[in-house]
Amino acid sequence: MRKLRSIEMNRLSLEEFKEADKLPLIVVLDDVRSLYNVGSVFRSADAFRVEAVYLCGITATPPNAEIHKTALGGEDSVDWRYFERTEDAIEELHRQGVFVYSVEQVEGSTKLQELNTSVHDGLNVNYNQHSLNTHHPPHNTSSSPITQHPTHHQHPTPITQHPSPNTHHPTPNTSSTPITHHPSPITHYAIVMGNEVKGVKQSVVDMSDGCLEIPQFGTKHSLNVSVTTGIVIWEFARQLLIK
């Protein structure tokens, strides 16, 4: 076997990447602390042409030298948005009909090997290396403070909002049955990845349609968040892109 050279790998240019069809998956980072982890997520998202990365809470945003060190330019190719609150991102995703999974160890979780996107009929993605049809991500319809900056890369200045006493908070889901916020067929998915120490916030788990878990067999029962993200993205790509 001979190693391939870079020029033999049919890599897309940045312009081609922007125009290409995307994997119908959004990665949501819920208070991810390490900038290196954020960069690694961007690199994996670029590898599988993920639609977008949502950066929430304390999660850092490009441009940043530490993010770039592991993203290697993935922060330039993959669209991203900033939300001050992860809950606001989930609410917007639900309004757009996106099925939201939190990747977390919870009661009644779906093990990753049991994920079956084929039961959600309606996905029809024309994805291959030379498919360059223009794709436009969903528009923001909320009043939540967000920053979308795939082009100029100016660091966002979050706007602090103080909720009124009448602010509605969703009722936690106490059963193992996922809450469905949208009609079928499902055409887009999102995965929420949590903080390196605390994981996905319980309030975000409560808002999710389901939870995915990677079975583990060692002493830690814990994987690095960027490693976990790569594994989960691959499973979605395997089911939705590889025909």
PDB file of C-alpha atoms in Angstrom:
ATOM      1  CA  MET A   1       0.000   0.000   0.000  1.00  0.00           C
ATOM      2  CA  ARG A   2       1.137   3.517  -0.830  1.00  0.00           C
ATOM      3  CA  LYS A   3       0.261   6.617   1.150  1.00  0.00           C
ATOM      4  CA  LEU A   4      -1.697   9.174  -0.814  1.00  0.00           C
ATOM      5  CA  ARG A   5      -0.280  12.619  -1.416  1.00  0.00           C
ATOM      6  CA  SER A   6      -2.310  15.681  -0.515  1.00  0.00           C
ATOM      7  CA  ILE A   7      -3.004  16.497  -4.163  1.00  0.00           C
ATOM      8  CA  GLU A   8      -4.559  13.023  -4.598  1.00  0.00           C
ATOM      9  CA  MET A   9      -7.198  13.491  -1.888  1.00  0.00           C
ATOM     10  CA  ASN A  10      -9.619  15.660  -3.896  1.00  0.00           C
ATOM     11  CA  ARG A  11      -9.812  18.273  -1.173  1.00  0.00           C
ATOM     12  CA  LEU A  12     -12.348  21.033  -1.625  1.00  0.00           C
ATOM     13  CA  SER A  13     -11.327  24.654  -1.735  1.00  0.00           C
ATOM     14  CA  LEU A  14     -12.852  26.954   0.872  1.00  0.00           C
ATOM     15  CA  GLU A  15     -15.214  28.358  -1.749  1.00  0.00           C
ATOM     16  CA  GLU A  16     -16.275  24.872  -2.868  1.00  0.00           C
ATOM     17  CA  PHE A  17     -16.862  23.848   0.742  1.00  0.00           C
ATOM     18  CA  LYS A  18     -19.160  26.812   1.332  1.00  0.00           C
ATOM     19  CA  GLU A  19     -21.253  25.911  -1.717  1.00  0.00           C
ATOM     20  CA  ALA A  20     -21.337  22.143  -1.133  1.00  0.00           C
ATOM     21  CA  ASP A  21     -24.260  20.215   0.329  1.00  0.00           C
ATOM     22  CA  LYS A  22     -23.839  19.643   4.048  1.00  0.00           C
ATOM     23  CA  LEU A  23     -24.480  16.811   6.460  1.00  0.00           C
ATOM     24  CA  PRO A  24     -27.834  17.775   8.047  1.00  0.00           C
ATOM     25  CA  LEU A  25     -26.314  17.942  11.504  1.00  0.00           C
ATOM     26  CA  ILE A  26     -25.599  20.872  13.839  1.00  0.00           C
ATOM     27  CA  VAL A  27     -23.110  20.504  16.689  1.00  0.00           C
ATOM     28  CA  VAL A  28     -23.994  22.494  19.816  1.00  0.00           C
ATOM     29  CA  LEU A  29     -21.223  23.125  22.350  1.00  0.00           C
ATOM     30  CA  ASP A  30     -22.657  23.727  25.819  1.00  0.00           C
ATOM     31  CA  ASP A  31     -20.084  25.614  27.929  1.00  0.00           C
ATOM     32  CA  VAL A  32     -17.058  23.807  26.496  1.00  0.00           C
ATOM     33  CA  ARG A  33     -14.103  25.264  28.348  1.00  0.00           C
ATOM     34  CA  SER A  34     -11.005  24.272  26.372  1.00  0.00           C
ATOM     35  CA  LEU A  35     -10.229  26.258  23.238  1.00  0.00           C
ATOM     36  CA  TYR A  36      -8.267  23.281  21.941  1.00  0.00           C
ATOM     37  CA  ASN A  37     -11.393  21.141  22.235  1.00  0.00           C
ATOM     38  CA  VAL A  38     -13.397  23.770  20.372  1.00  0.00           C
ATOM     39  CA  GLY A  39     -10.810  23.770  17.601  1.00  0.00           C
ATOM     40  CA  SER A  40     -10.826  19.984  17.376  1.00  0.00           C
ATOM     41  CA  VAL A  41     -14.611  20.011  17.001  1.00  0.00           C
ATOM     42  CA  PHE A  42     -14.305  22.464  14.106  1.00  0.00           C
ATOM     43  CA  ARG A  43     -11.755  20.185  12.442  1.00  0.00           C
ATOM     44  CA  SER A  44     -14.052  17.145  12.715  1.00  0.00           C
ATOM     45  CA  ALA A  45     -17.012  19.223  11.553  1.00  0.00           C
ATOM     46  CA  ASP A  46     -15.051  20.250   8.465  1.00  0.00           C
ATOM     47  CA  ALA A  47     -14.077  16.648   7.711  1.00  0.00           C
ATOM     48  CA  PHE A  48     -17.724  15.585   7.414  1.00  0.00           C
ATOM     49  CA  ARG A  49     -19.166  18.872   6.107  1.00  0.00           C
ATOM     50  CA  VAL A  50     -21.331  19.464   9.173  1.00  0.00           C
ATOM     51  CA  GLU A  51     -23.894  22.193   8.586  1.00  0.00           C
ATOM     52  CA  ALA A  52     -22.902  24.415  11.518  1.00  0.00           C
ATOM     53  CA  VAL A  53     -21.419  24.604  14.999  1.00  0.00           C
ATOM     54  CA  TYR A  54     -23.303  26.515  17.691  1.00  0.00           C
ATOM     55  CA  LEU A  55     -21.051  27.942  20.402  1.00  0.00           C
ATOM     56  CA  CYS A  56     -22.877  28.577  23.663  1.00  0.00           C
ATOM     57  CA  GLY A  57     -22.171  30.151  27.029  1.00  0.00           C
ATOM     58  CA  ILE A  58     -18.501  30.215  27.989  1.00  0.00           C
ATOM     59  CA  THR A  59     -17.500  28.418  24.777  1.00  0.00           C
ATOM     60  CA  ALA A  60     -14.892  30.533  22.997  1.00  0.00           C
ATOM     61  CA  THR A  61     -15.389  31.772  19.455  1.00  0.00           C
ATOM     62  CA  PRO A  62     -13.099  32.421  16.489  1.00  0.00           C
ATOM     63  CA  PRO A  63     -10.888  34.139  15.667  1.00  0.00           C
ATOM     64  CA  ASN A  64      -8.539  32.757  18.306  1.00  0.00           C
ATOM     65  CA  ALA A  65      -4.994  31.417  18.024  1.00  0.00           C
ATOM     66  CA  GLU A  66      -5.663  28.473  20.350  1.00  0.00           C
ATOM     67  CA  ILE A  67      -8.781  27.438  18.437  1.00  0.00           C
ATOM     68  CA  HIS A  68      -6.874  27.718  15.159  1.00  0.00           C
ATOM     69  CA  LYS A  69      -4.048  25.532  16.487  1.00  0.00           C
ATOM     70  CA  THR A  70      -6.328  22.463  16.498  1.00  0.00           C
ATOM     71  CA  ALA A  71      -8.958  23.560  13.976  1.00  0.00           C
ATOM     72  CA  LEU A  72      -6.342  24.126  11.249  1.00  0.00           C
ATOM     73  CA  GLY A  73      -8.724  26.356   9.330  1.00  0.00           C
ATOM     74  CA  GLY A  74     -11.900  24.422  10.089  1.00  0.00           C
ATOM     75  CA  GLU A  75     -13.178  27.513  11.873  1.00  0.00           C
ATOM     76  CA  ASP A  76     -13.067  29.308   8.515  1.00  0.00           C
ATOM     77  CA  SER A  77     -14.897  26.654   6.499  1.00  0.00           C
ATOM     78  CA  VAL A  78     -17.636  25.619   8.955  1.00  0.00           C
ATOM     79  CA  ASP A  79     -20.411  28.118   9.702  1.00  0.00           C
ATOM     80  CA  TRP A  80     -20.819  28.985  13.362  1.00  0.00           C
ATOM     81  CA  ARG A  81     -23.074  31.000  15.612  1.00  0.00           C
ATOM     82  CA  TYR A  82     -22.860  32.178  19.198  1.00  0.00           C
ATOM     83  CA  PHE A  83     -25.643  31.948  21.799  1.00  0.00           C
ATOM     84  CA  GLU A  84     -25.310  33.346  25.292  1.00  0.00           C
ATOM     85  CA  ARG A  85     -27.590  30.575  26.588  1.00  0.00           C
ATOM     86  CA  THR A  86     -27.619  27.018  25.282  1.00  0.00           C
ATOM     87  CA  GLU A  87     -31.323  26.853  26.035  1.00  0.00           C
ATOM     88  CA  ASP A  88     -31.926  29.633  23.490  1.00  0.00           C
ATOM     89  CA  ALA A  89     -30.108  27.594  20.846  1.00  0.00           C
ATOM     90  CA  ILE A  90     -32.256  24.531  21.586  1.00  0.00           C
ATOM     91  CA  GLU A  91     -35.449  26.569  21.414  1.00  0.00           C
ATOM     92  CA  GLU A  92     -34.489  27.914  18.006  1.00  0.00           C
ATOM     93  CA  LEU A  93     -33.540  24.463  16.731  1.00  0.00           C
ATOM     94  CA  HIS A  94     -36.937  23.138  17.787  1.00  0.00           C
ATOM     95  CA  ARG A  95     -38.685  25.983  15.988  1.00  0.00           C
ATOM     96  CA  GLN A  96     -36.830  24.897  12.865  1.00  0.00           C
ATOM     97  CA  GLY A  97     -37.987  21.271  13.300  1.00  0.00           C
ATOM     98  CA  VAL A  98     -34.535  19.955  14.239  1.00  0.00           C
ATOM     99  CA  PHE A  99     -34.369  16.735  16.296  1.00  0.00           C
ATOM    100  CA  VAL A 100     -32.039  17.459  19.212  1.00  0.00           C
ATOM    101  CA  TYR A 101     -29.945  14.798  20.923  1.00  0.00           C
ATOM    102  CA  SER A 102     -27.874  15.531  24.009  1.00  0.00           C
ATOM    103  CA  VAL A 103     -24.815  13.301  24.212  1.00  0.00           C
ATOM    104  CA  GLU A 104     -24.894  12.389  27.871  1.00  0.00           C
ATOM    105  CA  GLN A 105     -25.107   9.487  30.304  1.00  0.00           C
ATOM    106  CA  VAL A 106     -28.737   9.491  31.445  1.00  0.00           C
ATOM    107  CA  GLU A 107     -31.511   7.084  32.321  1.00  0.00           C
ATOM    108  CA  GLY A 108     -33.122   5.689  29.195  1.00  0.00           C
ATOM    109  CA  SER A 109     -30.374   6.886  26.846  1.00  0.00           C
ATOM    110  CA  THR A 110     -30.010   5.491  23.331  1.00  0.00           C
ATOM    111  CA  LYS A 111     -26.703   3.717  22.923  1.00  0.00           C
ATOM    112  CA  LEU A 112     -24.865   5.032  19.901  1.00  0.00           C
ATOM    113  CA  GLN A 113     -24.844   1.656  18.149  1.00  0.00           C
ATOM    114  CA  GLU A 114     -28.645   1.654  18.431  1.00  0.00           C
ATOM    115  CA  LEU A 115     -29.074   5.005  16.676  1.00  0.00           C
ATOM    116  CA  ASN A 116     -31.252   4.469  13.619  1.00  0.00           C
ATOM    117  CA  THR A 117     -31.865   7.550  11.502  1.00  0.00           C
ATOM    118  CA  SER A 118     -33.700   5.469   8.884  1.00  0.00           C
ATOM    119  CA  VAL A 119     -36.812   5.466  11.078  1.00  0.00           C
ATOM    120  CA  HIS A 120     -37.001   9.216  10.486  1.00  0.00           C
ATOM    121  CA  ASP A 121     -38.045   9.104   6.845  1.00  0.00           C
ATOM    122  CA  GLY A 122     -37.583  12.256   4.830  1.00  0.00           C
ATOM    123  CA  LEU A 123     -33.833  12.744   4.652  1.00  0.00           C
ATOM    124  CA  ASN A 124     -32.694  13.163   1.064  1.00  0.00           C
ATOM    125  CA  VAL A 125     -29.205  14.590   0.952  1.00  0.00           C
ATOM    126  CA  ASN A 126     -27.190  14.623  -2.257  1.00  0.00           C
ATOM    127  CA  TYR A 127     -23.748  14.412  -0.696  1.00  0.00           C
ATOM    128  CA  ASN A 128     -20.573  13.522  -2.524  1.00  0.00           C
ATOM    129  CA  GLN A 129     -17.186  15.090  -3.035  1.00  0.00           C
ATOM    130  CA  HIS A 130     -18.242  16.869  -6.191  1.00  0.00           C
ATOM    131  CA  SER A 131     -21.758  17.942  -5.177  1.00  0.00           C
ATOM    132  CA  LEU A 132     -21.550  21.708  -5.031  1.00  0.00           C
ATOM    133  CA  ASN A 133     -25.166  22.792  -4.861  1.00  0.00           C
ATOM    134  CA  THR A 134     -25.726  25.934  -2.834  1.00  0.00           C
ATOM    135  CA  HIS A 135     -27.025  25.273   0.674  1.00  0.00           C
ATOM    136  CA  HIS A 136     -28.450  27.959   2.897  1.00  0.00           C
ATOM    137  CA  PRO A 137     -28.647  27.253   6.651  1.00  0.00           C
ATOM    138  CA  PRO A 138     -31.890  28.078   8.454  1.00  0.00           C
ATOM    139  CA  HIS A 139     -32.479  31.749   9.253  1.00  0.00           C
ATOM    140  CA  ASN A 140     -32.582  32.942  12.833  1.00  0.00           C
ATOM    141  CA  THR A 141     -36.130  33.704  13.898  1.00  0.00           C
ATOM    142  CA  SER A 142     -35.520  34.312  17.587  1.00  0.00           C
ATOM    143  CA  SER A 143     -34.660  37.454  19.493  1.00  0.00           C
ATOM    144  CA  SER A 144     -31.836  35.688  21.304  1.00  0.00           C
ATOM    145  CA  PRO A 145     -28.398  37.309  21.068  1.00  0.00           C
ATOM    146  CA  ILE A 146     -26.423  35.409  18.466  1.00  0.00           C
ATOM    147  CA  THR A 147     -23.412  36.020  16.317  1.00  0.00           C
ATOM    148  CA  GLN A 148     -22.993  34.424  12.915  1.00  0.00           C
ATOM    149  CA  HIS A 149     -19.565  35.129  11.559  1.00  0.00           C
ATOM    150  CA  PRO A 150     -18.128  32.677   9.045  1.00  0.00           C
ATOM    151  CA  THR A 151     -16.598  35.490   6.986  1.00  0.00           C
ATOM    152  CA  HIS A 152     -15.226  38.424   8.965  1.00  0.00           C
ATOM    153  CA  HIS A 153     -14.413  36.528  12.179  1.00  0.00           C
ATOM    154  CA  GLN A 154     -14.889  39.346  14.627  1.00  0.00           C
ATOM    155  CA  HIS A 155     -15.178  38.213  18.222  1.00  0.00           C
ATOM    156  CA  PRO A 156     -18.790  38.609  19.346  1.00  0.00           C
ATOM    157  CA  THR A 157     -19.749  40.790  22.258  1.00  0.00           C
ATOM    158  CA  PRO A 158     -22.477  38.895  24.116  1.00  0.00           C
ATOM    159  CA  ILE A 159     -25.488  40.961  25.164  1.00  0.00           C
ATOM    160  CA  THR A 160     -26.543  40.342  28.740  1.00  0.00           C
ATOM    161  CA  GLN A 161     -30.259  39.794  29.086  1.00  0.00           C
ATOM    162  CA  HIS A 162     -32.113  39.690  32.376  1.00  0.00           C
ATOM    163  CA  PRO A 163     -35.206  37.516  32.149  1.00  0.00           C
ATOM    164  CA  SER A 164     -38.409  38.897  33.602  1.00  0.00           C
ATOM    165  CA  PRO A 165     -40.148  37.139  36.486  1.00  0.00           C
ATOM    166  CA  ASN A 166     -42.669  35.831  33.971  1.00  0.00           C
ATOM    167  CA  THR A 167     -40.039  34.055  31.892  1.00  0.00           C
ATOM    168  CA  HIS A 168     -41.331  30.600  30.996  1.00  0.00           C
ATOM    169  CA  HIS A 169     -39.117  27.629  31.764  1.00  0.00           C
ATOM    170  CA  PRO A 170     -39.896  24.287  30.122  1.00  0.00           C
ATOM    171  CA  THR A 171     -41.181  21.522  32.349  1.00  0.00           C
ATOM    172  CA  PRO A 172     -38.432  18.924  32.857  1.00  0.00           C
ATOM    173  CA  ASN A 173     -38.965  15.589  31.144  1.00  0.00           C
ATOM    174  CA  THR A 174     -38.941  13.028  33.951  1.00  0.00           C
ATOM    175  CA  SER A 175     -39.723   9.982  31.855  1.00  0.00           C
ATOM    176  CA  SER A 176     -37.429   7.978  29.589  1.00  0.00           C
ATOM    177  CA  THR A 177     -39.628   8.839  26.601  1.00  0.00           C
ATOM    178  CA  PRO A 178     -38.099  11.638  24.498  1.00  0.00           C
ATOM    179  CA  ILE A 179     -40.139  14.803  24.056  1.00  0.00           C
ATOM    180  CA  THR A 180     -41.088  15.477  20.438  1.00  0.00           C
ATOM    181  CA  HIS A 181     -41.331  19.153  19.497  1.00  0.00           C
ATOM    182  CA  HIS A 182     -41.770  18.809  15.759  1.00  0.00           C
ATOM    183  CA  PRO A 183     -43.710  16.851  13.152  1.00  0.00           C
ATOM    184  CA  SER A 184     -42.109  14.098  11.110  1.00  0.00           C
ATOM    185  CA  PRO A 185     -40.369  13.611   8.779  1.00  0.00           C
ATOM    186  CA  ILE A 186     -37.151  14.753  10.410  1.00  0.00           C
ATOM    187  CA  THR A 187     -34.720  16.372   8.019  1.00  0.00           C
ATOM    188  CA  HIS A 188     -32.115  17.780  10.408  1.00  0.00           C
ATOM    189  CA  TYR A 189     -30.430  16.701  13.620  1.00  0.00           C
ATOM    190  CA  ALA A 190     -28.427  18.423  16.336  1.00  0.00           C
ATOM    191  CA  ILE A 191     -26.114  16.974  18.964  1.00  0.00           C
ATOM    192  CA  VAL A 192     -25.337  18.822  22.191  1.00  0.00           C
ATOM    193  CA  MET A 193     -21.873  18.306  23.664  1.00  0.00           C
ATOM    194  CA  GLY A 194     -21.301  19.351  27.253  1.00  0.00           C
ATOM    195  CA  ASN A 195     -18.690  20.862  29.511  1.00  0.00           C
ATOM    196  CA  GLU A 196     -15.532  18.831  30.136  1.00  0.00           C
ATOM    197  CA  VAL A 197     -16.335  18.441  33.851  1.00  0.00           C
ATOM    198  CA  LYS A 198     -20.094  18.909  34.264  1.00  0.00           C
ATOM    199  CA  GLY A 199     -21.328  17.544  30.954  1.00  0.00           C
ATOM    200  CA  VAL A 200     -24.547  18.760  29.344  1.00  0.00           C
ATOM    201  CA  LYS A 201     -26.620  20.895  31.712  1.00  0.00           C
ATOM    202  CA  GLN A 202     -29.696  19.167  33.115  1.00  0.00           C
ATOM    203  CA  SER A 203     -31.895  21.985  31.823  1.00  0.00           C
ATOM    204  CA  VAL A 204     -30.612  21.280  28.313  1.00  0.00           C
ATOM    205  CA  VAL A 205     -31.098  17.525  28.737  1.00  0.00           C
ATOM    206  CA  ASP A 206     -34.698  18.242  29.770  1.00  0.00           C
ATOM    207  CA  MET A 207     -35.258  20.181  26.541  1.00  0.00           C
ATOM    208  CA  SER A 208     -33.746  17.507  24.304  1.00  0.00           C
ATOM    209  CA  ASP A 209     -35.713  15.050  22.171  1.00  0.00           C
ATOM    210  CA  GLY A 210     -33.423  12.209  23.216  1.00  0.00           C
ATOM    211  CA  CYS A 211     -29.987  11.378  24.591  1.00  0.00           C
ATOM    212  CA  LEU A 212     -27.180   9.415  22.972  1.00  0.00           C
ATOM    213  CA  GLU A 213     -24.555   7.561  24.956  1.00  0.00           C
ATOM    214  CA  ILE A 214     -21.329   5.847  23.903  1.00  0.00           C
ATOM    215  CA  PRO A 215     -20.936   2.578  25.854  1.00  0.00           C
ATOM    216  CA  GLN A 216     -17.647   2.388  27.737  1.00  0.00           C
ATOM    217  CA  PHE A 217     -15.947  -0.517  29.450  1.00  0.00           C
ATOM    218  CA  GLY A 218     -13.006   0.895  31.429  1.00  0.00           C
ATOM    219  CA  THR A 219     -12.507   2.618  34.764  1.00  0.00           C
ATOM    220  CA  LYS A 220     -13.259   6.210  33.699  1.00  0.00           C
ATOM    221  CA  HIS A 221     -16.550   6.100  31.811  1.00  0.00           C
ATOM    222  CA  SER A 222     -15.519   9.437  30.402  1.00  0.00           C
ATOM    223  CA  LEU A 223     -14.225  10.516  27.000  1.00  0.00           C
ATOM    224  CA  ASN A 224     -12.749  13.825  25.918  1.00  0.00           C
ATOM    225  CA  VAL A 225     -15.511  16.013  24.498  1.00  0.00           C
ATOM    226  CA  SER A 226     -13.806  16.545  21.138  1.00  0.00           C
ATOM    227  CA  VAL A 227     -13.140  12.811  20.789  1.00  0.00           C
ATOM    228  CA  THR A 228     -16.759  12.055  21.626  1.00  0.00           C
ATOM    229  CA  THR A 229     -17.953  14.633  19.106  1.00  0.00           C
ATOM    230  CA  GLY A 230     -15.884  13.038  16.364  1.00  0.00           C
ATOM    231  CA  ILE A 231     -17.268   9.583  17.137  1.00  0.00           C
ATOM    232  CA  VAL A 232     -20.876  10.771  17.112  1.00  0.00           C
ATOM    233  CA  ILE A 233     -20.462  12.864  13.952  1.00  0.00           C
ATOM    234  CA  TRP A 234     -18.998   9.811  12.221  1.00  0.00           C
ATOM    235  CA  GLU A 235     -22.016   7.695  13.147  1.00  0.00           C
ATOM    236  CA  PHE A 236     -24.387  10.258  11.647  1.00  0.00           C
ATOM    237  CA  ALA A 237     -22.186  10.508   8.546  1.00  0.00           C
ATOM    238  CA  ARG A 238     -22.072   6.708   8.255  1.00  0.00           C
ATOM    239  CA  GLN A 239     -25.864   6.496   8.276  1.00  0.00           C
ATOM    240  CA  LEU A 240     -26.731   9.589   6.257  1.00  0.00           C
ATOM    241  CA  LEU A 241     -23.880  10.042   3.814  1.00  0.00           C
ATOM    242  CA  ILE A 242     -22.305   6.708   3.005  1.00  0.00           C
ATOM    243  CA  LYS A 243     -24.605   4.880   0.625  1.00  0.00           C
TER     244      LYS A 243
END
